[in-house]
Short mmCIF file of C-alpha atoms (C1' of nucleotides) in Angstrom, two decimals:
data_model
loop_
_atom_site.label_atom_id
_atom_site.label_comp_id
_atom_site.label_asym_id
_atom_site.label_seq_id
_atom_site.Cartn_x
_atom_site.Cartn_y
_atom_site.Cartn_z
CA UNK A 7 86.29 67.11 120.14
CA UNK A 8 89.54 68.21 121.66
CA UNK A 9 91.13 71.29 120.21
CA UNK A 10 94.87 71.33 119.74
CA UNK A 11 97.28 74.17 120.00
CA UNK A 12 98.20 75.76 116.72
CA UNK A 13 101.25 73.66 115.91
CA UNK A 14 104.40 75.36 114.69
CA UNK A 15 104.65 74.80 110.96
CA UNK A 16 106.77 71.66 110.48
CA UNK A 17 110.24 72.42 109.17
CA UNK A 18 110.94 70.20 106.24
CA UNK A 19 113.97 72.22 105.20
CA UNK A 20 117.43 70.84 105.51
CA UNK A 21 120.79 72.54 105.88
CA UNK A 22 122.48 72.67 102.45
CA UNK A 23 125.86 72.55 104.18
CA UNK A 24 125.60 69.43 106.37
CA UNK A 25 122.13 68.05 105.58
CA UNK A 26 120.95 68.36 109.15
CA UNK A 27 117.25 69.02 109.70
CA UNK A 28 117.85 70.67 113.06
CA UNK A 29 117.19 74.24 112.00
CA UNK A 30 116.48 77.04 114.40
CA UNK A 31 114.62 80.24 113.69
CA UNK A 32 116.31 83.22 115.20
CA UNK A 33 113.90 86.10 115.03
CA UNK A 34 116.31 88.50 116.64
CA UNK A 35 118.77 88.45 113.77
CA UNK A 36 116.07 87.37 111.30
CA UNK A 37 117.83 84.20 110.21
CA UNK A 38 117.29 80.45 110.03
CA UNK A 39 120.39 78.84 111.45
CA UNK A 40 121.55 75.20 111.33
CA UNK A 41 121.96 73.90 114.89
CA UNK A 42 124.69 71.48 113.86
CA UNK A 43 127.09 73.52 111.77
CA UNK A 44 125.94 77.10 112.25
CA UNK A 45 125.21 77.66 108.57
CA UNK A 46 122.74 80.46 107.93
CA UNK A 47 120.11 78.75 105.82
CA UNK A 48 118.00 81.82 105.23
CA UNK A 49 118.25 85.43 106.13
CA UNK A 50 115.43 87.95 106.07
CA UNK A 51 112.99 85.93 108.11
CA UNK A 52 109.49 87.22 108.70
CA UNK A 53 107.63 86.25 111.84
CA UNK A 54 104.42 84.99 110.32
CA UNK A 55 102.70 83.71 113.42
CA UNK A 56 100.26 85.65 115.56
CA UNK A 57 101.69 87.21 118.73
CA UNK A 58 99.03 85.46 120.84
CA UNK A 59 98.48 81.81 121.74
CA UNK A 60 95.13 80.10 122.05
CA UNK A 61 94.59 77.00 124.12
CA UNK A 62 90.99 76.23 123.13
CA UNK A 63 88.48 77.19 120.49
CA UNK A 64 86.83 79.83 122.61
CA UNK A 65 90.11 81.62 123.27
CA UNK A 66 91.02 81.45 119.62
CA UNK A 67 87.76 83.04 118.64
CA UNK A 68 88.22 85.79 121.19
CA UNK A 69 91.82 86.59 120.35
CA UNK A 70 91.74 86.31 116.60
CA UNK A 71 90.90 89.53 114.90
CA UNK A 72 90.51 90.65 111.35
CA UNK A 73 92.48 93.24 109.49
CA UNK A 74 96.09 94.18 109.35
CA UNK A 75 97.78 95.41 112.56
CA UNK A 76 98.39 99.12 112.92
CA UNK A 77 101.83 100.00 111.65
CA UNK A 78 103.97 103.13 111.80
CA UNK A 79 105.43 102.37 108.41
CA UNK A 80 102.39 103.58 106.49
CA UNK A 81 101.59 107.26 106.72
CA UNK A 82 98.03 106.69 108.04
CA UNK A 83 99.23 103.74 110.14
CA UNK A 84 97.47 101.37 107.76
CA UNK A 85 94.14 102.16 109.31
CA UNK A 86 92.34 103.92 106.48
CA UNK A 87 89.91 102.19 104.14
CA UNK A 88 91.13 100.80 100.88
CA UNK A 89 88.74 99.95 98.07
CA UNK A 90 90.08 97.01 96.12
CA UNK A 91 90.20 96.84 92.33
CA UNK A 92 87.82 93.89 91.87
CA UNK A 93 84.45 95.07 90.60
CA UNK A 94 82.65 92.40 92.62
CA UNK A 95 80.26 92.31 95.56
CA UNK A 96 80.76 90.28 98.74
CA UNK A 97 79.37 87.18 97.04
CA UNK A 98 81.95 87.45 94.31
CA UNK A 99 79.37 88.42 91.69
CA UNK A 100 80.17 91.08 89.13
CA UNK A 101 78.59 94.47 89.80
CA UNK A 102 75.96 95.88 87.48
CA UNK A 103 77.25 98.48 85.05
CA UNK A 104 75.98 101.58 86.87
CA UNK A 105 77.50 100.51 90.17
CA UNK A 106 80.86 99.80 88.55
CA UNK A 107 81.16 103.44 87.54
CA UNK A 108 80.18 104.55 91.04
CA UNK A 109 82.80 102.32 92.64
CA UNK A 110 85.38 103.68 90.20
CA UNK A 111 84.62 107.24 91.32
CA UNK A 112 84.71 106.24 94.98
CA UNK A 113 88.06 104.57 94.50
CA UNK A 114 89.50 107.64 92.80
CA UNK A 115 88.44 109.97 95.57
CA UNK A 116 89.47 107.57 98.31
CA UNK A 117 92.99 107.60 96.87
CA UNK A 118 92.99 111.39 96.70
CA UNK A 119 91.69 111.84 100.22
CA UNK A 120 94.07 109.29 101.75
CA UNK A 121 97.15 111.33 100.99
CA UNK A 122 95.69 114.77 101.28
CA UNK A 123 97.99 117.68 102.14
CA UNK A 124 101.68 118.29 101.55
CA UNK A 125 102.76 117.04 104.99
CA UNK A 126 100.91 113.79 104.44
CA UNK A 127 102.46 113.40 101.02
CA UNK A 128 105.94 113.99 102.40
CA UNK A 129 105.34 111.53 105.19
CA UNK A 130 104.08 108.91 102.74
CA UNK A 131 107.15 109.45 100.56
CA UNK A 132 109.56 109.33 103.49
CA UNK A 133 108.06 106.15 104.90
CA UNK A 134 108.27 104.44 101.55
CA UNK A 135 111.94 105.52 101.39
CA UNK A 136 112.54 104.02 104.83
CA UNK A 137 110.89 100.77 103.74
CA UNK A 138 113.07 100.67 100.63
CA UNK A 139 116.33 101.09 102.55
CA UNK A 140 115.27 98.59 105.20
CA UNK A 141 114.43 96.12 102.46
CA UNK A 142 117.78 96.65 100.72
CA UNK A 143 119.59 95.94 103.97
CA UNK A 144 117.46 92.91 104.92
CA UNK A 145 116.60 94.57 108.21
CA UNK A 146 114.15 92.94 110.63
CA UNK A 147 110.74 94.51 110.95
CA UNK A 148 111.30 96.01 114.38
CA UNK A 149 114.06 98.23 112.95
CA UNK A 150 111.72 99.40 110.22
CA UNK A 151 109.02 100.23 112.76
CA UNK A 152 111.51 102.02 115.03
CA UNK A 153 112.82 104.07 112.12
CA UNK A 154 109.27 105.05 111.18
CA UNK A 155 108.51 106.15 114.73
CA UNK A 156 111.69 108.25 114.84
CA UNK A 157 110.84 109.88 111.54
CA UNK A 158 107.36 110.76 112.77
CA UNK A 159 108.92 112.30 115.84
CA UNK A 160 111.27 114.33 113.66
CA UNK A 161 108.34 115.59 111.60
CA UNK A 162 106.47 116.54 114.76
CA UNK A 163 109.46 118.52 116.03
CA UNK A 164 109.70 120.24 112.65
CA UNK A 165 113.23 118.98 112.02
CA UNK A 166 112.78 118.07 108.38
CA UNK A 167 112.46 121.61 107.03
CA UNK A 168 115.47 122.57 104.98
CA UNK A 169 116.90 119.06 104.99
CA UNK A 170 116.59 116.42 102.35
CA UNK A 171 113.97 113.79 103.13
CA UNK A 172 116.29 111.09 101.83
CA UNK A 173 119.10 112.19 104.12
CA UNK A 174 116.87 112.17 107.17
CA UNK A 175 115.27 108.83 106.28
CA UNK A 176 118.70 107.21 105.90
CA UNK A 177 119.73 108.69 109.25
CA UNK A 178 116.59 107.42 111.00
CA UNK A 179 117.36 103.92 109.73
CA UNK A 180 120.85 104.24 111.19
CA UNK A 181 119.50 105.43 114.54
CA UNK A 182 116.99 102.55 114.55
CA UNK A 183 119.75 100.03 113.82
CA UNK A 184 121.84 101.37 116.67
CA UNK A 185 118.87 101.33 119.04
CA UNK A 186 117.87 97.80 118.09
CA UNK A 187 121.44 96.50 118.36
CA UNK A 188 121.63 95.59 114.68
CA UNK A 189 125.19 96.04 113.45
CA UNK A 190 125.11 98.17 110.32
CA UNK A 191 127.72 100.78 109.47
CA UNK A 192 127.12 104.22 107.98
CA UNK A 193 128.76 102.79 104.88
CA UNK A 194 126.14 100.01 104.69
CA UNK A 195 123.33 102.51 105.01
CA UNK A 196 124.69 104.92 102.43
CA UNK A 197 125.13 102.09 99.95
CA UNK A 198 121.50 101.11 100.36
CA UNK A 199 120.24 104.67 99.88
CA UNK A 200 120.87 107.46 97.39
CA UNK A 201 122.59 109.54 100.09
CA UNK A 202 126.35 109.57 100.65
CA UNK A 203 127.97 108.60 103.92
CA UNK A 204 128.83 112.15 104.94
CA UNK A 205 125.26 113.35 104.55
CA UNK A 206 123.87 110.39 106.50
CA UNK A 207 126.35 111.08 109.31
CA UNK A 208 125.41 114.77 109.37
CA UNK A 209 121.69 114.04 109.59
CA UNK A 210 122.36 111.36 112.18
CA UNK A 211 124.23 113.77 114.47
CA UNK A 212 121.56 116.38 113.93
CA UNK A 213 118.74 113.98 114.88
CA UNK A 214 120.54 112.79 118.01
CA UNK A 215 121.10 116.33 119.14
CA UNK A 216 117.60 117.60 118.40
CA UNK A 217 115.70 114.59 119.70
CA UNK A 218 117.96 114.31 122.72
CA UNK A 219 118.76 110.67 122.09
CA UNK A 220 121.63 108.87 123.71
CA UNK A 221 122.95 105.93 121.75
CA UNK A 222 125.46 103.58 123.27
CA UNK A 223 128.57 102.99 121.16
CA UNK A 224 128.44 99.80 119.11
CA UNK A 225 130.09 96.83 120.75
CA UNK A 226 132.61 94.93 118.60
CA UNK A 227 130.77 91.73 119.57
CA UNK A 228 127.84 92.68 117.35
CA UNK A 229 130.15 92.84 114.37
CA UNK A 230 131.87 89.54 115.15
CA UNK A 231 128.62 87.66 114.57
CA UNK A 232 128.02 89.51 111.33
CA UNK A 233 131.57 88.98 110.03
CA UNK A 234 131.71 85.28 110.94
CA UNK A 235 128.44 84.70 109.11
CA UNK A 236 129.56 86.58 106.04
CA UNK A 237 132.87 84.71 106.04
CA UNK A 238 130.89 81.44 106.37
CA UNK A 239 132.96 80.34 109.31
CA UNK A 240 131.82 77.73 111.81
CA UNK A 241 130.08 78.63 115.04
CA UNK A 242 133.18 77.63 116.95
CA UNK A 243 135.21 80.41 115.35
CA UNK A 244 132.63 82.94 116.46
CA UNK A 245 132.67 81.54 119.97
CA UNK A 246 136.45 81.81 120.23
CA UNK A 247 136.34 85.29 118.74
CA UNK A 248 133.95 86.35 121.47
CA UNK A 249 136.23 84.87 124.12
CA UNK A 250 139.21 86.77 122.76
CA UNK A 251 137.17 89.94 122.65
CA UNK A 252 136.15 89.44 126.26
CA UNK A 253 139.80 89.10 127.32
CA UNK A 254 140.75 92.13 125.26
CA UNK A 255 137.96 94.19 126.81
CA UNK A 256 139.17 93.21 130.28
CA UNK A 257 142.62 94.51 129.42
CA UNK A 258 141.08 97.74 128.09
CA UNK A 259 142.51 97.08 124.64
CA UNK A 260 139.27 97.98 122.94
CA UNK A 261 138.64 101.50 124.18
CA UNK A 262 139.18 104.28 121.72
CA UNK A 263 139.47 101.85 118.84
CA UNK A 264 137.02 101.42 116.01
CA UNK A 265 134.71 98.49 116.78
CA UNK A 266 134.90 97.13 113.23
CA UNK A 267 138.70 97.03 113.36
CA UNK A 268 138.66 95.17 116.68
CA UNK A 269 136.01 92.71 115.50
CA UNK A 270 137.95 92.11 112.29
CA UNK A 271 141.22 91.44 114.13
CA UNK A 272 139.55 89.17 116.69
CA UNK A 273 137.84 87.21 113.91
CA UNK A 274 141.19 86.93 112.14
CA UNK A 275 142.90 85.53 115.24
CA UNK A 276 140.02 83.13 115.88
CA UNK A 277 140.20 81.90 112.28
CA UNK A 278 143.91 81.13 112.73
CA UNK A 279 143.44 79.45 116.10
CA UNK A 280 140.76 77.13 114.75
CA UNK A 281 142.72 76.30 111.63
CA UNK A 282 139.97 77.74 109.46
CA UNK A 283 142.29 80.41 108.25
CA UNK A 284 141.08 83.45 106.36
CA UNK A 285 143.39 86.03 104.79
CA UNK A 286 143.58 89.55 106.12
CA UNK A 287 142.30 90.80 102.80
CA UNK A 288 139.14 88.65 102.94
CA UNK A 289 138.30 89.91 106.39
CA UNK A 290 139.27 93.48 105.59
CA UNK A 291 136.90 93.52 102.65
CA UNK A 292 133.92 92.33 104.68
CA UNK A 293 134.74 94.47 107.71
CA UNK A 294 135.31 97.54 105.54
CA UNK A 295 138.63 98.35 107.15
CA UNK A 296 142.11 98.05 105.68
CA UNK A 297 144.50 95.17 106.19
CA UNK A 298 146.81 97.59 107.96
CA UNK A 299 144.21 98.29 110.62
CA UNK A 300 143.63 94.57 111.15
CA UNK A 301 147.40 94.12 111.48
CA UNK A 302 147.71 96.93 114.01
CA UNK A 303 144.87 95.62 116.19
CA UNK A 304 146.16 92.09 115.75
CA UNK A 305 149.63 93.13 116.86
CA UNK A 306 148.34 94.85 119.98
CA UNK A 307 146.15 91.90 120.91
CA UNK A 308 148.81 89.26 120.38
CA UNK A 309 151.38 91.28 122.34
CA UNK A 310 149.13 91.68 125.36
CA UNK A 311 147.23 88.44 125.34
CA UNK A 312 150.26 86.18 124.78
CA UNK A 313 148.68 83.82 122.29
CA UNK A 314 150.27 80.60 121.30
CA UNK A 315 149.43 80.44 117.65
CA UNK A 316 149.61 77.07 115.99
CA UNK A 317 150.18 77.44 112.30
"C1'" DA B 19 152.77 84.29 93.32
"C1'" DA B 20 150.02 85.30 97.16
"C1'" DG B 21 149.93 86.81 101.60
"C1'" DA B 22 151.86 89.19 105.49
"C1'" DC B 23 154.47 92.94 107.46
"C1'" DG B 24 155.70 97.64 108.46
"C1'" DA B 25 157.10 102.49 107.52
"C1'" DA B 26 155.67 106.93 106.11
"C1'" DA B 27 152.64 110.24 104.48
"C1'" DG B 28 147.84 111.60 103.94
"C1'" DT B 29 142.75 111.99 105.35
"C1'" DG B 30 138.54 113.11 107.88
"C1'" DG B 31 136.38 113.69 112.23
"C1'" DT B 32 136.49 115.27 117.12
"C1'" DT B 33 137.82 118.29 120.81
"C1'" DG B 34 138.85 122.29 123.28
"C1'" DA B 35 140.51 127.00 123.42
"C1'" DT C 10 136.74 129.19 113.85
"C1'" DC C 11 140.98 126.93 114.02
"C1'" DA C 12 144.75 124.10 115.46
"C1'" DA C 13 145.99 119.84 117.73
"C1'" DC C 14 145.18 115.17 117.95
"C1'" DA C 15 144.23 110.10 117.52
"C1'" DA C 16 142.55 106.68 114.61
"C1'" DC C 17 142.50 105.11 110.32
"C1'" DT C 18 143.74 104.81 105.21
"C1'" DT C 19 146.77 104.71 101.23
"C1'" DT C 20 150.81 103.45 99.16
"C1'" DC C 21 154.72 100.95 98.50
"C1'" DG C 22 158.83 98.18 99.31
"C1'" DT C 23 160.34 93.94 101.57
"C1'" DC C 24 160.00 89.49 103.64
"C1'" DT C 25 157.77 84.80 104.14
"C1'" DT C 26 155.27 80.77 102.83
#
DNA sequence: AAGACGAAAGTGGTTGA
DNA sequence: TCAACAACTTTCGTCTT
């Protein structure tokens, strides 16, 4: 008998906006996107497939493996033993009474041993904090893993002493976002965690300095995609916005300016040019800048780029 | 009435002495 | 540590659609 490749699970979903069944999974931004109208059908996508491919039965047997993959997001990397709560043996039969009590004791001590000393406990707490924030922000898994790795590094370098765990965890998430090219502002992070923006920023600067990281400044382009999605604008608007941004970058209009302000203004211009007009206030709210800033950037861009705006 | 515009004063962060 | 500075915000009055 001929073995087939593991087929990709058939997509029976349809776009609620235009009804098209041509949906594309974009693992980079963790979204399912409609190929016809650009509507984001689902955010927060999890890559459920294995990272390997098998072309015949033998390969599949070789490559498949049991157990969860090692992860940095659990304090013992998910590699320790867990005793489940079913009082059953491998055949699914109930255990005799005496054994039940034994398993209960084993389970208790396993739990105690797993998170043993204070450092371990702190690490376990911090990693669960990181997971919480990442979950609140719908961040892809690679950001979560990166943040966990950074936190471990910080612990190793003894940088946590005297600082709040929550502040440092929020900061590691921010560093991870920047490293992974995921556009999230300090404001976003502080809203998803119990720490205020100032504290997150302080810890962030501290981490960068101590760990000797260099993080490239965020490009406005990353925010354009985010804003256009949140404003539910068509893909065409985003495309034009990127073109305008490119022209603006060429003319050095973007240097020294806040990337969110630039992205907001560019999105605003693109929305006017395509006739899918959004108000300054709508964009300002999503971009977390004021209308005045959008106006200022908008003025500079229009002056230099000589747009013909059809109203 | 809502949205856009712009002036003026205020704020918080960075930089360099 | 402090002042200077640029970017940005807040506020508010006026104009436009």
